[in-house]
Coordinates of C-alpha atoms and ligand atoms in Angstrom, one line a residue:
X28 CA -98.6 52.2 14.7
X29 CA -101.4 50.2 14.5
X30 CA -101.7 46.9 11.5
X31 CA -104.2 45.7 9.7
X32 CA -104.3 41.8 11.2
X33 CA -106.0 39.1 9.2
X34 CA -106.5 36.7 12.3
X35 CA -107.4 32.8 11.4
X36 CA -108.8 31.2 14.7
X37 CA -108.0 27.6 15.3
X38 CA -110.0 25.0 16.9
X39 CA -108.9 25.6 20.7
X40 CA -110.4 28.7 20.0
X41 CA -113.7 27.8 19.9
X42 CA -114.2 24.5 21.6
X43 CA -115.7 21.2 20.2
X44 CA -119.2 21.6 21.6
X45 CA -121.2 24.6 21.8
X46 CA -121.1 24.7 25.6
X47 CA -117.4 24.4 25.2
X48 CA -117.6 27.3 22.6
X49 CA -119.6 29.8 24.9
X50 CA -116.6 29.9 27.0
X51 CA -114.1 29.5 24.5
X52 CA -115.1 32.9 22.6
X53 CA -115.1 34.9 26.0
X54 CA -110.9 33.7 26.0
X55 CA -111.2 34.7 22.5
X56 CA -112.5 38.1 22.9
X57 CA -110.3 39.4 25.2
X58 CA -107.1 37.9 23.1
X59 CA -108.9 40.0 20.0
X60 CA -109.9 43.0 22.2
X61 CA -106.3 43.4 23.4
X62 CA -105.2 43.6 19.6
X63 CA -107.8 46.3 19.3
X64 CA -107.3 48.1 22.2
X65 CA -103.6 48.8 20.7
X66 CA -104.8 50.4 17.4
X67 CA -104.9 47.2 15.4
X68 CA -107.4 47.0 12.7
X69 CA -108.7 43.0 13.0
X70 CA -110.1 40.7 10.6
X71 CA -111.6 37.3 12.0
X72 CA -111.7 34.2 10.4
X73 CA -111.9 30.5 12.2
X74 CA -112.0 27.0 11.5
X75 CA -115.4 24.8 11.6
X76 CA -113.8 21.3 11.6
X77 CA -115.4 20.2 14.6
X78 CA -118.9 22.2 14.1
X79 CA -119.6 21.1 10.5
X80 CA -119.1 17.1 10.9
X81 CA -121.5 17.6 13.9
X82 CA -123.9 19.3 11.2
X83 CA -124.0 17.1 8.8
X84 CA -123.9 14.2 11.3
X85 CA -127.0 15.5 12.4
X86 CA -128.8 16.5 9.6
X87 CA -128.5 13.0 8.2
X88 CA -129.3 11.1 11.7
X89 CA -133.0 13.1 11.2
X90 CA -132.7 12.3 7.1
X91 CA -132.0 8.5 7.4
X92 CA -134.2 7.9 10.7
X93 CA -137.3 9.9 8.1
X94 CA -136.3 10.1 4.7
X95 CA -139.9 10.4 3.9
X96 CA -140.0 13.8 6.0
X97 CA -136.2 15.4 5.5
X98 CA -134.5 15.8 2.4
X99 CA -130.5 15.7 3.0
X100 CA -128.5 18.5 4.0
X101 CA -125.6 19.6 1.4
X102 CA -122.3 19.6 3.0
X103 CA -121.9 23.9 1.7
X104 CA -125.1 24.2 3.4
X105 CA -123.9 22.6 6.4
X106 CA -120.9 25.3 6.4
X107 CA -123.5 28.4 6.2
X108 CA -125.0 27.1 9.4
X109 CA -121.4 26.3 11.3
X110 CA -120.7 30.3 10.3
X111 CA -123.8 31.0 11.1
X112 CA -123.7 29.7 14.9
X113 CA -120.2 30.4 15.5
X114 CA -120.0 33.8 14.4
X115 CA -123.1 34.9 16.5
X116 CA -121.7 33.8 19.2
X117 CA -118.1 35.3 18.6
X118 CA -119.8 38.6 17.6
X119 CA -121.4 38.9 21.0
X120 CA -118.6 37.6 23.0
X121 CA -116.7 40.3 21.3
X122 CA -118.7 43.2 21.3
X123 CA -119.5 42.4 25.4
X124 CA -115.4 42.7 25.5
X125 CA -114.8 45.6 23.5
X126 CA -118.2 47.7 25.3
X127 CA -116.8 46.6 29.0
X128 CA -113.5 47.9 28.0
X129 CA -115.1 51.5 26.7
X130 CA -114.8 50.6 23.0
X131 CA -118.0 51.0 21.1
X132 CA -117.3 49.7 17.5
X133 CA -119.5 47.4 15.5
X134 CA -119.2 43.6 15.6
X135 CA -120.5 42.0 12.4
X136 CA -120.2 38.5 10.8
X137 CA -120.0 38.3 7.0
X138 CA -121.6 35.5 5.9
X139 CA -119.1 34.5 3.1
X140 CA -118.6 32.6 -0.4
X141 CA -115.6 31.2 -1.9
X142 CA -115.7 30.2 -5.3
X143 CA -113.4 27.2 -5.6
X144 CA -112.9 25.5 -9.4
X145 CA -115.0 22.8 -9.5
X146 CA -111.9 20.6 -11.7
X147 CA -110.0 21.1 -8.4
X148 CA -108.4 17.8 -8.3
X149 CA -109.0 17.6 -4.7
X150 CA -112.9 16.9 -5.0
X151 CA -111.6 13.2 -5.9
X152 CA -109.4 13.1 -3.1
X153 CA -110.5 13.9 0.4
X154 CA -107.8 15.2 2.6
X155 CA -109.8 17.6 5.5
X156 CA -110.9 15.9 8.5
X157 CA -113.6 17.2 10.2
X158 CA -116.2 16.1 12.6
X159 CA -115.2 14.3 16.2
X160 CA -112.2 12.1 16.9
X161 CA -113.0 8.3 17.0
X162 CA -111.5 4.9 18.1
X163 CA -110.3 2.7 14.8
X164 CA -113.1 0.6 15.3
X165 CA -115.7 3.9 15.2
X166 CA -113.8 5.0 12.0
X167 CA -114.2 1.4 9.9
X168 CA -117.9 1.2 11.6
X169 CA -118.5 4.6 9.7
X170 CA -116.4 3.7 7.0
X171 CA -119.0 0.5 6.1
X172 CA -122.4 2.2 7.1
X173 CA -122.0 5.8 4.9
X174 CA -118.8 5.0 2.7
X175 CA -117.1 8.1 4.2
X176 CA -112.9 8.2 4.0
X177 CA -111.5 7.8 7.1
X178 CA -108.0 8.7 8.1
X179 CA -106.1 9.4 11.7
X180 CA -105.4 12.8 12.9
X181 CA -101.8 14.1 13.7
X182 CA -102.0 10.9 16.4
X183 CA -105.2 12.2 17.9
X184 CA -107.9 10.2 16.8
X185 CA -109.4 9.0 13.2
X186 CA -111.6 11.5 11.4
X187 CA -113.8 11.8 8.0
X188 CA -112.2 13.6 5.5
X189 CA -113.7 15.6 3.0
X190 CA -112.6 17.4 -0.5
X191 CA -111.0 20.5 0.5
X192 CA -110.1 22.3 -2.9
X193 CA -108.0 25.4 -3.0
X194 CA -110.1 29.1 -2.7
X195 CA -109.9 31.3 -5.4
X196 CA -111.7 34.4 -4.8
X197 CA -114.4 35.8 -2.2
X198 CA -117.9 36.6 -3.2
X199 CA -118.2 39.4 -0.7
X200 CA -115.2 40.7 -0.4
X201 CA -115.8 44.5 -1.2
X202 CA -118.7 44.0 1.6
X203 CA -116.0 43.0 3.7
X204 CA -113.2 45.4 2.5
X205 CA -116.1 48.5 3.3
X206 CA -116.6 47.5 6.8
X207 CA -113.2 46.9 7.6
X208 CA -112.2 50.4 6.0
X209 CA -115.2 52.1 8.4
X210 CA -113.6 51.2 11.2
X211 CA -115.7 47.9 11.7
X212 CA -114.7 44.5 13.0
X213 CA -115.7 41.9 11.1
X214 CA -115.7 37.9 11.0
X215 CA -115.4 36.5 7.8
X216 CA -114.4 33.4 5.6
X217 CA -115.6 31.2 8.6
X218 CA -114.6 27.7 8.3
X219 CA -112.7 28.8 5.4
X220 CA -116.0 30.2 3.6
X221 CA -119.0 28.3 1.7
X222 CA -117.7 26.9 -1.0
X223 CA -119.5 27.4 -4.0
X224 CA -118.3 27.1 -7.9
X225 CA -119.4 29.8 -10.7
X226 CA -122.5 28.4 -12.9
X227 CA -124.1 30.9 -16.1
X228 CA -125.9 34.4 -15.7
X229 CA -123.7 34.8 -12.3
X230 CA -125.4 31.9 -10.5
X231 CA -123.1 30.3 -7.5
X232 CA -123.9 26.6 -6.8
X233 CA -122.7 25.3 -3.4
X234 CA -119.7 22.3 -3.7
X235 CA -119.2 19.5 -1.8
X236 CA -116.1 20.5 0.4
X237 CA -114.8 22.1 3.3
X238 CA -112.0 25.0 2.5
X239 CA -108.9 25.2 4.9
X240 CA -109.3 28.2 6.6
X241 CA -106.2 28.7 6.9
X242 CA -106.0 29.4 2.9
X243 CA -109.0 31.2 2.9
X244 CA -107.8 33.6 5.4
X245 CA -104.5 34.0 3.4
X246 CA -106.3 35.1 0.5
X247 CA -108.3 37.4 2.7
X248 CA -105.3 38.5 4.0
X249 CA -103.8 39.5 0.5
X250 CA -106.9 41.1 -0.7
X251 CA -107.2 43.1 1.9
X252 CA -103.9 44.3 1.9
X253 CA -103.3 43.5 5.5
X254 CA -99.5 43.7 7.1
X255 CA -99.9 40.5 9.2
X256 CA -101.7 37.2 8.8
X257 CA -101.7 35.5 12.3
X258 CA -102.9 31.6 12.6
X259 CA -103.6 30.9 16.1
X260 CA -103.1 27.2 17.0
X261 CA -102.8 24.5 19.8
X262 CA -98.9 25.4 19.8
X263 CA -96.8 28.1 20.5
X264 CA -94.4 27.7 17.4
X265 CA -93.7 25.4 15.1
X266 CA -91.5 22.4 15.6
X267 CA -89.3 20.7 13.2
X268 CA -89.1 16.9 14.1
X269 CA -92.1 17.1 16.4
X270 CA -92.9 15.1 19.1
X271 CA -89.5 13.3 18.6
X272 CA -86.7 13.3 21.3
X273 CA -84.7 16.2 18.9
X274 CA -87.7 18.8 18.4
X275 CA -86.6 21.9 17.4
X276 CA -89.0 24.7 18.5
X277 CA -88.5 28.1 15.5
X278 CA -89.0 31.3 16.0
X279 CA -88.2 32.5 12.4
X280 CA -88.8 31.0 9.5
X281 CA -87.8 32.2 5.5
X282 CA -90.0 31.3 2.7
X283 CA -87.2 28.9 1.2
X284 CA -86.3 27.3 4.5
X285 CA -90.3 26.6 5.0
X286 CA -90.4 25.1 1.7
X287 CA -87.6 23.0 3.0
X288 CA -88.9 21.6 5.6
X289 CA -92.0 21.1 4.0
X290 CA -90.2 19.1 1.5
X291 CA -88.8 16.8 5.0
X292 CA -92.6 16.5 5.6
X293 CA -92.0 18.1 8.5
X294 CA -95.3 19.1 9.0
X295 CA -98.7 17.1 9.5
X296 CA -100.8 17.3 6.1
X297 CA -104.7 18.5 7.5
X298 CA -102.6 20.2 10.4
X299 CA -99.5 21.8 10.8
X300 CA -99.0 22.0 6.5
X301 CA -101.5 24.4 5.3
X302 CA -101.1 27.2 8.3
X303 CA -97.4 26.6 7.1
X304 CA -98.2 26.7 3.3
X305 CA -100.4 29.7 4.0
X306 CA -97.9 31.5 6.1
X307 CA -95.4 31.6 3.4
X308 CA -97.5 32.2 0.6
X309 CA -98.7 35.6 2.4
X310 CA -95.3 36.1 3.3
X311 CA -94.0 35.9 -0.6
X312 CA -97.3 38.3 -1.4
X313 CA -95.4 41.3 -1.4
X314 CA -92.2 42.8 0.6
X315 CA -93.0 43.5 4.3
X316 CA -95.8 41.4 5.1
X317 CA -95.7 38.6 8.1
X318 CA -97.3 35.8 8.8
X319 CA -97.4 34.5 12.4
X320 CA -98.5 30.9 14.0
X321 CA -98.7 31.0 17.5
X322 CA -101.3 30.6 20.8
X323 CA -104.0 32.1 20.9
X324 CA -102.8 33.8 24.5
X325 CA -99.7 34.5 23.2
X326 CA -101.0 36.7 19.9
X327 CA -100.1 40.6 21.5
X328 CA -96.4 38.9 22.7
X329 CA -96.5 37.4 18.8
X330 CA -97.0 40.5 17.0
X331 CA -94.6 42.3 19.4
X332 CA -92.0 39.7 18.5
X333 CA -91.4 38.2 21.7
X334 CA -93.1 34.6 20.4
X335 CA -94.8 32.5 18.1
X336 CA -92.9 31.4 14.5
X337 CA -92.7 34.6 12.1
X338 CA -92.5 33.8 8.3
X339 CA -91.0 36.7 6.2
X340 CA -88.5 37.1 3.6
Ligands
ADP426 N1 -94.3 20.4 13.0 C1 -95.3 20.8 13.8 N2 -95.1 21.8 14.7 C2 -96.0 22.1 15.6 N3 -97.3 21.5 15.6 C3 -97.5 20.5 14.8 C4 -96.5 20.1 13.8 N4 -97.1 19.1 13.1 C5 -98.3 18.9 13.6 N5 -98.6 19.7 14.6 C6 -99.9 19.7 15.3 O1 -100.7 20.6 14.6 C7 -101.7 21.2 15.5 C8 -102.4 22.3 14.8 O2 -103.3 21.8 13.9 P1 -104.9 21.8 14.2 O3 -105.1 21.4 15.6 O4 -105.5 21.0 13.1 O5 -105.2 23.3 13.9 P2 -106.3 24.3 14.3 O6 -105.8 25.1 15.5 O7 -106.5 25.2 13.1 O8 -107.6 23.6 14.7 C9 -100.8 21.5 16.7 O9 -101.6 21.6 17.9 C10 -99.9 20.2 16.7 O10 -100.5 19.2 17.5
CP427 N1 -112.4 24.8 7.7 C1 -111.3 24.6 8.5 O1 -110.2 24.8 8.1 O2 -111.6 24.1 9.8 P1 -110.6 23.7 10.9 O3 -109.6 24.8 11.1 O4 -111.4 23.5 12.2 O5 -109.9 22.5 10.5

């Protein structure tokens, strides 16, 4: 019988440059459109990591070369435009797949809000990189000419970090909800959703930040009462003791043993951690729901059981 699959695309996904993404989504559609073609009701979320750093790298290139002319770019704004750009190109990418394979359904991106609370203590500590990867010497260059944090990337590079509080609701999710229960496939929560904090007389005010979309899709995922949550990665399945000479690949994984390991640090923080975290909190949501973390390829042999890490109770 066909699930309702919260799906939370990860960076491989969708390339780091836009030519990169253009043939990215086409991989990514026909992963999607094979979920769809068995019955599966799909939700889409992705990351923006790369896309948004490139944004607001940018937008303040153009402000500090004419600061007379441009007035600088806020960070939520520079999310709008990364969902913006990445979810018209995933829209169409997907709707080609699903028309050529004889399925006529519509294709829509949700722009979307996520309120986060504006005391988060993660606006005074950065934790989410975003942007490109960069030498040392790049990083402490960028470090002394805009102040920005700096940290290395699960050994792949150093990256800006940004505040990355937790999301507590979504502004459109009964938007959302309606097209999913019509039968439409939607994109939503892209790079884990605008962030934006609650002001008087209903007014939402973007925030600083850049919400894991891997959290955002969780609570997505919850809301919309979906059976699976499935965070597509770089990997194939989790590892405990990664990259060392005793790596342990795992194929199932119980809330409290998850919490173990995450307790081991066995899991990168800005990487491997919050697709963790969020695959166990879905999985504790309520009795029969699974989250999986797997390749994007391997998603129909995930959900079928034959891959990927599953977390259940
Ligand atoms: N314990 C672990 N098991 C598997 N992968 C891990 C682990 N710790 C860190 N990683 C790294 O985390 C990466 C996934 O994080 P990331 O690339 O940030 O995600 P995304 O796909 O959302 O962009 C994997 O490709 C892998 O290199
Ligand atoms: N917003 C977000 O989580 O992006 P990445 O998945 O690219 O890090």
């Amino acid at each position: 019988m066909g699930k309702r699959i919260v799906i939370a695309l990860g960076g491989n996904a969708l390339g780091n440059n836009l030519p990169e993404q253009m043939v990215a989504v086409r991989k990514t559609s026909k992963a999607i459109a094979d979920l769809i073609e068995e019955g599966h009701e799909v939700v889409i979320a992705h990351g923006n990591g790369p896309q948004v750093g490139m944004i607001q790298e940018a937008m303040g290139l153009l402000t500090r070369a004419e600061p007379e002319k441009y007035i600088p770019f806020p960070l939520s704004v520079c999310v709008a435009m990364s969902q913006g750009y990445i979810g018209y190109d995933l829209q169409n990418a997907l709707k080609e797949e699903l028309l050529d394979r004889g399925i006529d359904k519509g294709v829509a991106t949700v722009l979307t809000q996520v309120v986060v609370d504006q005391d988060d203590p993660a606006f005074q500590n950065p934790t989410k990189p975003i942007g490109a990867f960069l030498t040392r010497e790049e990083a402490e260059k960028m470090e002394r000419e805009h102040g920005y944090k700096m940290v290395e990337d699960s050994g792949r590079g150093y990256r800006r970090v940004v505040a990355s509080p937790k999301p507590q609701a979504i502004v459109e999710l009964s938007t959302i909800s309606a097209l999913v229960g019509s039968g439409h496939v939607v994109i939503a929560c892209g790079g884990g959703g605008i962030p934006v904090v609650t002001e008087h007389h209903h007014h939402l005010k973007g925030a600083a930040a850049v919400i894991d979309k891997d959290f955002a899709s969780e609570l997505m995922a919850e809301h919309l009462n979906a059976d699976m949550l499935i965070v597509l990665t770089a990997v194939e399945k989790v590892a405990i003791n990664f990259n060392k000479p005793d790596q342990q690949w795992l194929s199932d994984l119980t809330p409290d043993k998850a919490r173990e390991y995450i307790a081991q640090g066995q899991f990168a923080p800005g990487s491997m951690l919050p697709k963790v975290e969020a695959a166990l909190k879905f999985a504790e949501s309520k009795p029969g729901r699974t989250a999986l973390i797997t390749l994007l390829e391997k998603a129909k042999d995930g959900i079928s059981g034959k891959t990927g890490t599953a977390v259940h109770q």
